[in-house]
Amino acid sequence: MGEVVFIGLGLYDEEDITLKGLREARSCDLLFAEFYTSALMGTNIDKLEKNIGKKIKILKREEVEKGDVLFEEAKSRKVGFLVPGDPMQATTHIELRLRAIDLGIKTRIIHGTSIITAASGLLGLQAYKFGRIITIPFKEKGYHPISPYQNLLSNRKAGLHTLILLDVKEEGRYMTANEGIEYLLDLEKREGGKVFTENTILCALARVGSSGPLIKAGKAGNLVKEDFGKPLHCLVVPGKLHFMEKEALIKIAKAPQSIE
Amino acid sequence: MGEVVFIGLGLYDEEDITLKGLREARSCDLLFAEFYTSALMGTNIDKLEKNIGKKIKILKREEVEKGDVLFEEAKSRKVGFLVPGDPMQATTHIELRLRAIDLGIKTRIIHGTSIITAASGLLGLQAYKFGRIITIPFKEKGYHPISPYQNLLSNRKAGLHTLILLDVKEEGRYMTANEGIEYLLDLEKREGGKVFTENTILCALARVGSSGPLIKAGKAGNLVKEDFGKPLHCLVVPGKLHFMEKEALIKIAKAPQSIE
C-alpha cells in the first residue's frame, strides 16, 4: 500500500525545510511539488533537487486539482508532495488529502514554517491577539470582493490584529504590498466606513524567512508609495496595541512614535 | 558587536529544526535554550546537543526574564537562543528582543514550525477561518479567569474556529485536553451561556509533530473522559463548517457523521 507524505518546505529557500522533512523527502520513491498556492522566492527547483538529492516533478494547478498523476503513483509507492510553507494551509491540499484517504492511500504531514506565525513574530505583535486572516485577491474585471474589508472591520472592532496575505498567481505574478493597500483604500472610498484610511497605521513585510526581511510600519498613505522590493509581500494591520507591542513596532518596524 | 539569534526548534523533537536553524545554531559561539513557554516532548537536551554538536545551557524562567546571563555573552559574541515552536509567540521572547535592541545587540529570528498552523492543518480546517487563539491557564486558588470562555464566545458568534492552547508549567506540568475541557465546562455551568456544553463538538490533538499525532473529534462530554496519552495536548473548537471541513473532521478526526 502506498502513501502520500505532504512535506512543508517552509518560508523562503531550500534551507527552510526541517531535518524531518528532508529525511522524509529523501526516503520517498518519487517527489512532486506545487508552487502556485505560494512560492519559495529564495531558491529554485535545481537547488531544491540538489539539496534533497532527488528529482522533483512540479505539478501545475490543474494537475494538483485533478490529482490523478499523484494518486496513480501513490497507490503502490511512497510519494512526497512538497509544498511551500506548512501543508494544508491551502484548501486544495486538504481536498487532495481527503481524496487520497478515499482511495485507501495513507497520508501524513511533515510541518513547515509559515508566514502565519512568522509575520507576528518578526513584528513583535502577540500571536493570541490576531483575529481572522485575510487574503486580498487580484482585482479582475468586475471582481473586487468586499469581504477582506469586512473581515478587517470585524477584527478592528474587536481590537485584534489582522494578517493580510496577498494573492499569488501561477504564472508568477505576486501582489505587492502597494497593490494590497490600494485595494483596501479603494474599498474605503466606496464604503466610507473609516476602516482603512490613508492615516491607518499598518506594517508591510517582504521576504520573510530570508536573512534580511523588510519590515516597515507607517501610515497607509505613505506606505502605498514605497518600494518594498522583491516578493513575497504581506501586510499586518495592528489592532489595539499593548505598550510592549507599541515599543516593538517603533523599535523593530520604525513606526512613528505617535502610534497608539 | 554581538548578536542574539532566536532559533525556533519547532514542534516535537530534535528533527523539527530547519536546516537554516541548524546551520545558525552550529555557527553560534554559545547556545542557550528555554523550555518553559512550551516543550519538545519527543527529545531531550542530550539529543539536541548531539544533533547540533554543541553544549546548550538551559535557562530558567527567571533567568530568561532577567536576561543578564544572555546579554552579557551577547555583547561580544554570537549567541543562539533556542526556543520551542516559532520564536516570539511568547511575550517573554519579544521582551527579550526589545531589551537586546536597547543594549545595541543585533537580533535575528530563524523561524520554526508551530502548533498554530499545524493544528489546523492536521484537522483539515481552513486556516483563514480561525479566530483569536485562546490559552487556558491552570486554575489556582481563586484564579479561574473567564476570558477564555468569552473569547471562545466571540469566535463562535462570528462562526470562526478556535485553537485552544493549554498551560505548561516550568516544573514539567502540562495541562491535558481533559483539564482544558473541564475548565470550559465549569465556566459554562457558572455562566450558562450555552457556549461550551457537553454536546459541543470539539477536537483534541496530542503529540503534534510526532510520527503519530492523536487527533480525535467528538462531544465535549465524551472527550472529557478519554485518555489522550502523553503531552502536549491542545484543543480546537470548530465554528461554522464548510462541507469539506466537515468531511475532513469525519474522515481524519473520526467526528460523528451528524456534525454540522
PDB file of C-alpha atoms in Angstrom, chain B:
ATOM      1  CA  MET B   1      29.431  43.737  18.281  1.00  0.00           C
ATOM      2  CA  GLY B   2      27.485  40.686  19.397  1.00  0.00           C
ATOM      3  CA  GLU B   3      24.256  39.173  18.302  1.00  0.00           C
ATOM      4  CA  VAL B   4      21.330  37.113  19.591  1.00  0.00           C
ATOM      5  CA  VAL B   5      19.798  34.703  17.108  1.00  0.00           C
ATOM      6  CA  PHE B   6      16.398  33.423  18.217  1.00  0.00           C
ATOM      7  CA  ILE B   7      16.118  29.947  16.711  1.00  0.00           C
ATOM      8  CA  GLY B   8      12.840  28.019  16.580  1.00  0.00           C
ATOM      9  CA  LEU B   9      13.167  24.326  17.436  1.00  0.00           C
ATOM     10  CA  GLY B  10       9.741  23.508  16.064  1.00  0.00           C
ATOM     11  CA  LEU B  11       7.123  21.138  17.340  1.00  0.00           C
ATOM     12  CA  TYR B  12       8.248  17.867  18.792  1.00  0.00           C
ATOM     13  CA  ASP B  13      11.795  16.505  18.584  1.00  0.00           C
ATOM     14  CA  GLU B  14      15.349  17.350  17.519  1.00  0.00           C
ATOM     15  CA  GLU B  15      14.475  16.831  13.864  1.00  0.00           C
ATOM     16  CA  ASP B  16      11.934  19.670  13.811  1.00  0.00           C
ATOM     17  CA  ILE B  17      14.549  22.407  13.462  1.00  0.00           C
ATOM     18  CA  THR B  18      15.069  23.710   9.919  1.00  0.00           C
ATOM     19  CA  LEU B  19      18.346  23.288   8.034  1.00  0.00           C
ATOM     20  CA  LYS B  20      18.804  27.052   8.446  1.00  0.00           C
ATOM     21  CA  GLY B  21      18.224  26.833  12.179  1.00  0.00           C
ATOM     22  CA  LEU B  22      20.732  24.006  12.477  1.00  0.00           C
ATOM     23  CA  ARG B  23      23.365  25.880  10.463  1.00  0.00           C
ATOM     24  CA  GLU B  24      22.850  29.040  12.521  1.00  0.00           C
ATOM     25  CA  ALA B  25      22.970  27.141  15.823  1.00  0.00           C
ATOM     26  CA  ARG B  26      26.204  25.445  14.785  1.00  0.00           C
ATOM     27  CA  SER B  27      27.761  28.803  13.921  1.00  0.00           C
ATOM     28  CA  CYS B  28      26.981  30.364  17.320  1.00  0.00           C
ATOM     29  CA  ASP B  29      29.693  30.887  19.929  1.00  0.00           C
ATOM     30  CA  LEU B  30      27.277  29.904  22.658  1.00  0.00           C
ATOM     31  CA  LEU B  31      23.822  28.342  22.882  1.00  0.00           C
ATOM     32  CA  PHE B  32      21.053  28.947  25.404  1.00  0.00           C
ATOM     33  CA  ALA B  33      17.578  27.415  25.414  1.00  0.00           C
ATOM     34  CA  GLU B  34      14.322  27.696  27.310  1.00  0.00           C
ATOM     35  CA  PHE B  35      11.628  25.054  27.679  1.00  0.00           C
ATOM     36  CA  TYR B  36       9.115  26.729  29.965  1.00  0.00           C
ATOM     37  CA  THR B  37       6.960  28.556  27.398  1.00  0.00           C
ATOM     38  CA  SER B  38       6.472  25.183  25.712  1.00  0.00           C
ATOM     39  CA  ALA B  39       8.389  21.905  25.477  1.00  0.00           C
ATOM     40  CA  LEU B  40       9.775  19.420  22.959  1.00  0.00           C
ATOM     41  CA  MET B  41       8.307  16.197  24.266  1.00  0.00           C
ATOM     42  CA  GLY B  42       9.969  13.901  21.732  1.00  0.00           C
ATOM     43  CA  THR B  43      13.554  14.655  22.654  1.00  0.00           C
ATOM     44  CA  ASN B  44      15.879  15.697  25.455  1.00  0.00           C
ATOM     45  CA  ILE B  45      18.822  18.025  25.925  1.00  0.00           C
ATOM     46  CA  ASP B  46      21.395  15.315  25.173  1.00  0.00           C
ATOM     47  CA  LYS B  47      19.831  14.558  21.808  1.00  0.00           C
ATOM     48  CA  LEU B  48      19.538  18.243  20.973  1.00  0.00           C
ATOM     49  CA  GLU B  49      23.190  18.830  21.869  1.00  0.00           C
ATOM     50  CA  LYS B  50      24.315  15.813  19.890  1.00  0.00           C
ATOM     51  CA  ASN B  51      22.310  16.932  16.871  1.00  0.00           C
ATOM     52  CA  ILE B  52      23.785  20.423  16.917  1.00  0.00           C
ATOM     53  CA  GLY B  53      27.202  19.326  18.081  1.00  0.00           C
ATOM     54  CA  LYS B  54      27.384  21.970  20.825  1.00  0.00           C
ATOM     55  CA  LYS B  55      26.601  22.343  24.508  1.00  0.00           C
ATOM     56  CA  ILE B  56      23.323  24.095  25.326  1.00  0.00           C
ATOM     57  CA  LYS B  57      22.681  25.937  28.578  1.00  0.00           C
ATOM     58  CA  ILE B  58      19.026  25.754  29.622  1.00  0.00           C
ATOM     59  CA  LEU B  59      17.774  28.978  31.171  1.00  0.00           C
ATOM     60  CA  LYS B  60      15.057  29.020  33.804  1.00  0.00           C
ATOM     61  CA  ARG B  61      12.110  31.380  33.523  1.00  0.00           C
ATOM     62  CA  GLU B  62      13.700  33.758  35.994  1.00  0.00           C
ATOM     63  CA  GLU B  63      16.951  33.846  34.042  1.00  0.00           C
ATOM     64  CA  VAL B  64      15.149  34.499  30.740  1.00  0.00           C
ATOM     65  CA  GLU B  65      13.128  37.275  32.320  1.00  0.00           C
ATOM     66  CA  LYS B  66      16.205  38.904  33.826  1.00  0.00           C
ATOM     67  CA  GLY B  67      18.124  38.347  30.613  1.00  0.00           C
ATOM     68  CA  ASP B  68      21.514  39.345  32.025  1.00  0.00           C
ATOM     69  CA  VAL B  69      23.229  35.956  31.510  1.00  0.00           C
ATOM     70  CA  LEU B  70      22.293  36.047  27.864  1.00  0.00           C
ATOM     71  CA  PHE B  71      23.008  39.736  27.274  1.00  0.00           C
ATOM     72  CA  GLU B  72      26.403  39.601  28.973  1.00  0.00           C
ATOM     73  CA  GLU B  73      27.568  36.994  26.453  1.00  0.00           C
ATOM     74  CA  ALA B  74      25.790  38.597  23.513  1.00  0.00           C
ATOM     75  CA  LYS B  75      27.661  41.885  23.884  1.00  0.00           C
ATOM     76  CA  SER B  76      30.659  40.494  22.091  1.00  0.00           C
ATOM     77  CA  ARG B  77      29.698  37.050  20.805  1.00  0.00           C
ATOM     78  CA  LYS B  78      27.148  35.364  18.589  1.00  0.00           C
ATOM     79  CA  VAL B  79      24.634  33.803  20.948  1.00  0.00           C
ATOM     80  CA  GLY B  80      21.884  31.428  19.890  1.00  0.00           C
ATOM     81  CA  PHE B  81      18.679  31.262  21.919  1.00  0.00           C
ATOM     82  CA  LEU B  82      16.796  28.063  21.148  1.00  0.00           C
ATOM     83  CA  VAL B  83      13.070  28.029  21.820  1.00  0.00           C
ATOM     84  CA  PRO B  84      10.280  25.502  21.164  1.00  0.00           C
ATOM     85  CA  GLY B  85       7.986  26.230  18.206  1.00  0.00           C
ATOM     86  CA  ASP B  86       8.401  29.504  16.309  1.00  0.00           C
ATOM     87  CA  PRO B  87      10.171  32.236  18.320  1.00  0.00           C
ATOM     88  CA  MET B  88       8.294  35.321  19.542  1.00  0.00           C
ATOM     89  CA  GLN B  89       4.999  33.524  20.055  1.00  0.00           C
ATOM     90  CA  ALA B  90       5.635  34.041  23.771  1.00  0.00           C
ATOM     91  CA  THR B  91       5.631  37.587  25.132  1.00  0.00           C
ATOM     92  CA  THR B  92       8.813  36.904  27.066  1.00  0.00           C
ATOM     93  CA  HIS B  93      10.737  36.409  23.796  1.00  0.00           C
ATOM     94  CA  ILE B  94       9.528  39.753  22.479  1.00  0.00           C
ATOM     95  CA  GLU B  95      10.554  41.460  25.698  1.00  0.00           C
ATOM     96  CA  LEU B  96      13.998  39.883  25.496  1.00  0.00           C
ATOM     97  CA  ARG B  97      14.420  41.015  21.916  1.00  0.00           C
ATOM     98  CA  LEU B  98      13.464  44.606  22.730  1.00  0.00           C
ATOM     99  CA  ARG B  99      15.925  44.728  25.615  1.00  0.00           C
ATOM    100  CA  ALA B 100      18.677  43.345  23.383  1.00  0.00           C
ATOM    101  CA  ILE B 101      17.927  46.100  20.855  1.00  0.00           C
ATOM    102  CA  ASP B 102      18.144  48.688  23.657  1.00  0.00           C
ATOM    103  CA  LEU B 103      21.590  47.344  24.526  1.00  0.00           C
ATOM    104  CA  GLY B 104      22.739  47.720  20.933  1.00  0.00           C
ATOM    105  CA  ILE B 105      22.800  43.956  20.393  1.00  0.00           C
ATOM    106  CA  LYS B 106      21.790  42.785  16.931  1.00  0.00           C
ATOM    107  CA  THR B 107      18.858  40.334  16.823  1.00  0.00           C
ATOM    108  CA  ARG B 108      17.625  37.891  14.220  1.00  0.00           C
ATOM    109  CA  ILE B 109      14.906  35.258  14.072  1.00  0.00           C
ATOM    110  CA  ILE B 110      15.102  31.820  12.470  1.00  0.00           C
ATOM    111  CA  HIS B 111      11.577  30.511  12.206  1.00  0.00           C
ATOM    112  CA  GLY B 112      10.310  27.151  13.408  1.00  0.00           C
ATOM    113  CA  THR B 113       7.205  25.048  12.910  1.00  0.00           C
ATOM    114  CA  SER B 114       4.315  25.943  15.192  1.00  0.00           C
ATOM    115  CA  ILE B 115       1.174  24.409  16.662  1.00  0.00           C
ATOM    116  CA  ILE B 116      -0.714  27.449  15.355  1.00  0.00           C
ATOM    117  CA  THR B 117      -0.639  26.215  11.762  1.00  0.00           C
ATOM    118  CA  ALA B 118      -0.006  22.532  12.499  1.00  0.00           C
ATOM    119  CA  ALA B 119      -3.270  22.065  14.419  1.00  0.00           C
ATOM    120  CA  SER B 120      -5.488  23.475  11.683  1.00  0.00           C
ATOM    121  CA  GLY B 121      -3.510  21.569   9.054  1.00  0.00           C
ATOM    122  CA  LEU B 122      -3.799  18.194  10.760  1.00  0.00           C
ATOM    123  CA  LEU B 123      -7.547  18.615  11.159  1.00  0.00           C
ATOM    124  CA  GLY B 124      -8.156  19.869   7.636  1.00  0.00           C
ATOM    125  CA  LEU B 125      -9.790  23.042   8.949  1.00  0.00           C
ATOM    126  CA  GLN B 126      -9.217  26.186   6.888  1.00  0.00           C
ATOM    127  CA  ALA B 127      -6.553  28.446   8.381  1.00  0.00           C
ATOM    128  CA  TYR B 128      -8.312  31.672   7.411  1.00  0.00           C
ATOM    129  CA  LYS B 129     -11.442  30.686   9.310  1.00  0.00           C
ATOM    130  CA  PHE B 130      -9.741  30.681  12.713  1.00  0.00           C
ATOM    131  CA  GLY B 131     -10.455  33.487  15.136  1.00  0.00           C
ATOM    132  CA  ARG B 132      -8.420  34.530  18.117  1.00  0.00           C
ATOM    133  CA  ILE B 133      -6.241  31.898  19.834  1.00  0.00           C
ATOM    134  CA  ILE B 134      -7.152  31.056  23.423  1.00  0.00           C
ATOM    135  CA  THR B 135      -4.897  29.843  26.217  1.00  0.00           C
ATOM    136  CA  ILE B 136      -6.323  28.051  29.236  1.00  0.00           C
ATOM    137  CA  PRO B 137      -4.324  28.525  32.444  1.00  0.00           C
ATOM    138  CA  PHE B 138      -4.154  26.100  35.349  1.00  0.00           C
ATOM    139  CA  LYS B 139      -6.793  27.008  37.929  1.00  0.00           C
ATOM    140  CA  GLU B 140      -5.221  28.155  41.143  1.00  0.00           C
ATOM    141  CA  LYS B 141      -6.853  29.132  44.408  1.00  0.00           C
ATOM    142  CA  GLY B 142      -9.392  31.738  43.385  1.00  0.00           C
ATOM    143  CA  TYR B 143      -7.829  32.106  39.923  1.00  0.00           C
ATOM    144  CA  HIS B 144     -10.239  30.913  37.237  1.00  0.00           C
ATOM    145  CA  PRO B 145     -10.306  33.600  34.526  1.00  0.00           C
ATOM    146  CA  ILE B 146     -13.373  33.823  32.353  1.00  0.00           C
ATOM    147  CA  SER B 147     -11.561  35.377  29.363  1.00  0.00           C
ATOM    148  CA  PRO B 148     -11.010  32.044  27.527  1.00  0.00           C
ATOM    149  CA  TYR B 149     -14.754  31.449  27.656  1.00  0.00           C
ATOM    150  CA  GLN B 150     -15.536  34.987  26.493  1.00  0.00           C
ATOM    151  CA  ASN B 151     -13.073  34.794  23.611  1.00  0.00           C
ATOM    152  CA  LEU B 152     -14.484  31.434  22.579  1.00  0.00           C
ATOM    153  CA  LEU B 153     -17.941  33.020  22.590  1.00  0.00           C
ATOM    154  CA  SER B 154     -16.765  35.844  20.290  1.00  0.00           C
ATOM    155  CA  ASN B 155     -15.234  33.380  17.839  1.00  0.00           C
ATOM    156  CA  ARG B 156     -18.335  31.189  17.857  1.00  0.00           C
ATOM    157  CA  LYS B 157     -20.644  34.129  17.275  1.00  0.00           C
ATOM    158  CA  ALA B 158     -18.547  35.005  14.228  1.00  0.00           C
ATOM    159  CA  GLY B 159     -18.662  31.389  13.009  1.00  0.00           C
ATOM    160  CA  LEU B 160     -14.890  31.023  13.448  1.00  0.00           C
ATOM    161  CA  HIS B 161     -12.807  28.085  14.624  1.00  0.00           C
ATOM    162  CA  THR B 162     -10.848  28.393  17.870  1.00  0.00           C
ATOM    163  CA  LEU B 163      -7.441  26.943  18.693  1.00  0.00           C
ATOM    164  CA  ILE B 164      -7.118  26.408  22.434  1.00  0.00           C
ATOM    165  CA  LEU B 165      -3.606  26.099  23.836  1.00  0.00           C
ATOM    166  CA  LEU B 166      -3.160  24.535  27.252  1.00  0.00           C
ATOM    167  CA  ASP B 167      -0.964  25.746  30.077  1.00  0.00           C
ATOM    168  CA  VAL B 168       2.589  24.482  30.571  1.00  0.00           C
ATOM    169  CA  LYS B 169       4.381  24.837  33.895  1.00  0.00           C
ATOM    170  CA  GLU B 170       8.128  25.109  34.205  1.00  0.00           C
ATOM    171  CA  GLU B 171       8.323  22.145  36.573  1.00  0.00           C
ATOM    172  CA  GLY B 172       7.010  19.887  33.803  1.00  0.00           C
ATOM    173  CA  ARG B 173       3.276  20.043  34.421  1.00  0.00           C
ATOM    174  CA  TYR B 174       1.320  20.013  31.178  1.00  0.00           C
ATOM    175  CA  MET B 175      -2.409  20.611  31.069  1.00  0.00           C
ATOM    176  CA  THR B 176      -4.289  17.705  29.499  1.00  0.00           C
ATOM    177  CA  ALA B 177      -7.061  18.070  26.943  1.00  0.00           C
ATOM    178  CA  ASN B 178      -9.368  16.734  29.686  1.00  0.00           C
ATOM    179  CA  GLU B 179      -8.422  19.505  32.097  1.00  0.00           C
ATOM    180  CA  GLY B 180      -8.931  22.073  29.365  1.00  0.00           C
ATOM    181  CA  ILE B 181     -12.401  20.723  28.566  1.00  0.00           C
ATOM    182  CA  GLU B 182     -13.305  20.644  32.278  1.00  0.00           C
ATOM    183  CA  TYR B 183     -12.191  24.238  32.657  1.00  0.00           C
ATOM    184  CA  LEU B 184     -14.606  25.347  29.963  1.00  0.00           C
ATOM    185  CA  LEU B 185     -17.463  23.097  31.172  1.00  0.00           C
ATOM    186  CA  ASP B 186     -17.048  24.605  34.662  1.00  0.00           C
ATOM    187  CA  LEU B 187     -17.354  28.112  33.240  1.00  0.00           C
ATOM    188  CA  GLU B 188     -20.380  27.016  31.229  1.00  0.00           C
ATOM    189  CA  LYS B 189     -22.063  25.841  34.438  1.00  0.00           C
ATOM    190  CA  ARG B 190     -21.312  29.163  36.100  1.00  0.00           C
ATOM    191  CA  GLU B 191     -22.204  31.388  33.145  1.00  0.00           C
ATOM    192  CA  GLY B 192     -24.887  29.308  31.457  1.00  0.00           C
ATOM    193  CA  GLY B 193     -24.163  30.915  28.108  1.00  0.00           C
ATOM    194  CA  LYS B 194     -24.546  27.727  26.032  1.00  0.00           C
ATOM    195  CA  VAL B 195     -21.099  28.477  24.612  1.00  0.00           C
ATOM    196  CA  PHE B 196     -19.468  25.189  25.545  1.00  0.00           C
ATOM    197  CA  THR B 197     -21.743  22.396  26.708  1.00  0.00           C
ATOM    198  CA  GLU B 198     -21.341  18.623  26.970  1.00  0.00           C
ATOM    199  CA  ASN B 199     -22.798  18.440  23.454  1.00  0.00           C
ATOM    200  CA  THR B 200     -20.321  20.856  21.884  1.00  0.00           C
ATOM    201  CA  ILE B 201     -18.264  19.142  19.199  1.00  0.00           C
ATOM    202  CA  LEU B 202     -14.564  19.769  19.527  1.00  0.00           C
ATOM    203  CA  CYS B 203     -11.237  18.226  18.579  1.00  0.00           C
ATOM    204  CA  ALA B 204      -8.424  17.078  20.822  1.00  0.00           C
ATOM    205  CA  LEU B 205      -4.888  16.827  19.458  1.00  0.00           C
ATOM    206  CA  ALA B 206      -1.892  15.243  21.150  1.00  0.00           C
ATOM    207  CA  ARG B 207       1.791  14.975  20.249  1.00  0.00           C
ATOM    208  CA  VAL B 208       1.544  17.162  17.156  1.00  0.00           C
ATOM    209  CA  GLY B 209       4.766  16.966  15.152  1.00  0.00           C
ATOM    210  CA  SER B 210       5.403  13.352  16.135  1.00  0.00           C
ATOM    211  CA  SER B 211       5.095  10.489  13.665  1.00  0.00           C
ATOM    212  CA  GLY B 212       1.747   9.517  15.193  1.00  0.00           C
ATOM    213  CA  PRO B 213      -0.197  12.522  16.430  1.00  0.00           C
ATOM    214  CA  LEU B 214      -3.545  11.730  18.039  1.00  0.00           C
ATOM    215  CA  ILE B 215      -6.492  13.541  16.501  1.00  0.00           C
ATOM    216  CA  LYS B 216      -9.988  12.996  17.823  1.00  0.00           C
ATOM    217  CA  ALA B 217     -13.243  14.863  17.329  1.00  0.00           C
ATOM    218  CA  GLY B 218     -16.314  14.312  19.460  1.00  0.00           C
ATOM    219  CA  LYS B 219     -18.672  15.770  22.025  1.00  0.00           C
ATOM    220  CA  ALA B 220     -17.099  17.547  24.977  1.00  0.00           C
ATOM    221  CA  GLY B 221     -18.994  15.281  27.371  1.00  0.00           C
ATOM    222  CA  ASN B 222     -17.378  12.200  25.784  1.00  0.00           C
ATOM    223  CA  LEU B 223     -13.895  13.538  25.076  1.00  0.00           C
ATOM    224  CA  VAL B 224     -13.502  14.741  28.656  1.00  0.00           C
ATOM    225  CA  LYS B 225     -13.487  11.071  29.760  1.00  0.00           C
ATOM    226  CA  GLU B 226     -10.978   9.824  27.159  1.00  0.00           C
ATOM    227  CA  ASP B 227      -7.261   9.298  27.636  1.00  0.00           C
ATOM    228  CA  PHE B 228      -5.164  11.142  25.052  1.00  0.00           C
ATOM    229  CA  GLY B 229      -1.835   9.856  26.290  1.00  0.00           C
ATOM    230  CA  LYS B 230       1.364  11.772  26.701  1.00  0.00           C
ATOM    231  CA  PRO B 231       1.513  15.587  26.340  1.00  0.00           C
ATOM    232  CA  LEU B 232       1.461  18.085  24.733  1.00  0.00           C
ATOM    233  CA  HIS B 233      -2.273  18.366  24.115  1.00  0.00           C
ATOM    234  CA  CYS B 234      -4.361  21.114  22.556  1.00  0.00           C
ATOM    235  CA  LEU B 235      -7.990  21.628  21.562  1.00  0.00           C
ATOM    236  CA  VAL B 236      -9.840  23.063  18.589  1.00  0.00           C
ATOM    237  CA  VAL B 237     -13.480  24.122  18.743  1.00  0.00           C
ATOM    238  CA  PRO B 238     -14.833  24.291  15.191  1.00  0.00           C
ATOM    239  CA  GLY B 239     -17.029  27.184  14.135  1.00  0.00           C
ATOM    240  CA  LYS B 240     -19.272  27.076  11.099  1.00  0.00           C
ATOM    241  CA  LEU B 241     -18.075  24.199   8.936  1.00  0.00           C
ATOM    242  CA  HIS B 242     -17.677  24.195   5.179  1.00  0.00           C
ATOM    243  CA  PHE B 243     -18.727  20.842   3.715  1.00  0.00           C
ATOM    244  CA  MET B 244     -15.102  19.908   3.036  1.00  0.00           C
ATOM    245  CA  GLU B 245     -14.147  20.711   6.608  1.00  0.00           C
ATOM    246  CA  LYS B 246     -16.989  18.516   7.813  1.00  0.00           C
ATOM    247  CA  GLU B 247     -15.726  15.719   5.589  1.00  0.00           C
ATOM    248  CA  ALA B 248     -12.196  16.234   6.972  1.00  0.00           C
ATOM    249  CA  LEU B 249     -13.343  16.032  10.592  1.00  0.00           C
ATOM    250  CA  ILE B 250     -15.278  12.844   9.871  1.00  0.00           C
ATOM    251  CA  LYS B 251     -12.531  11.138   7.864  1.00  0.00           C
ATOM    252  CA  ILE B 252      -9.465  12.357   9.721  1.00  0.00           C
ATOM    253  CA  ALA B 253     -10.680  13.019  13.264  1.00  0.00           C
ATOM    254  CA  LYS B 254     -13.461  10.398  13.428  1.00  0.00           C
ATOM    255  CA  ALA B 255     -16.108  13.013  14.161  1.00  0.00           C
ATOM    256  CA  PRO B 256     -19.683  11.711  14.350  1.00  0.00           C
ATOM    257  CA  GLN B 257     -21.437  11.739  10.945  1.00  0.00           C
ATOM    258  CA  SER B 258     -24.025  14.096  12.381  1.00  0.00           C
ATOM    259  CA  ILE B 259     -21.739  17.128  12.856  1.00  0.00           C
ATOM    260  CA  GLU B 260     -22.717  20.346  11.198  1.00  0.00           C
TER     261      GLU B 260
END
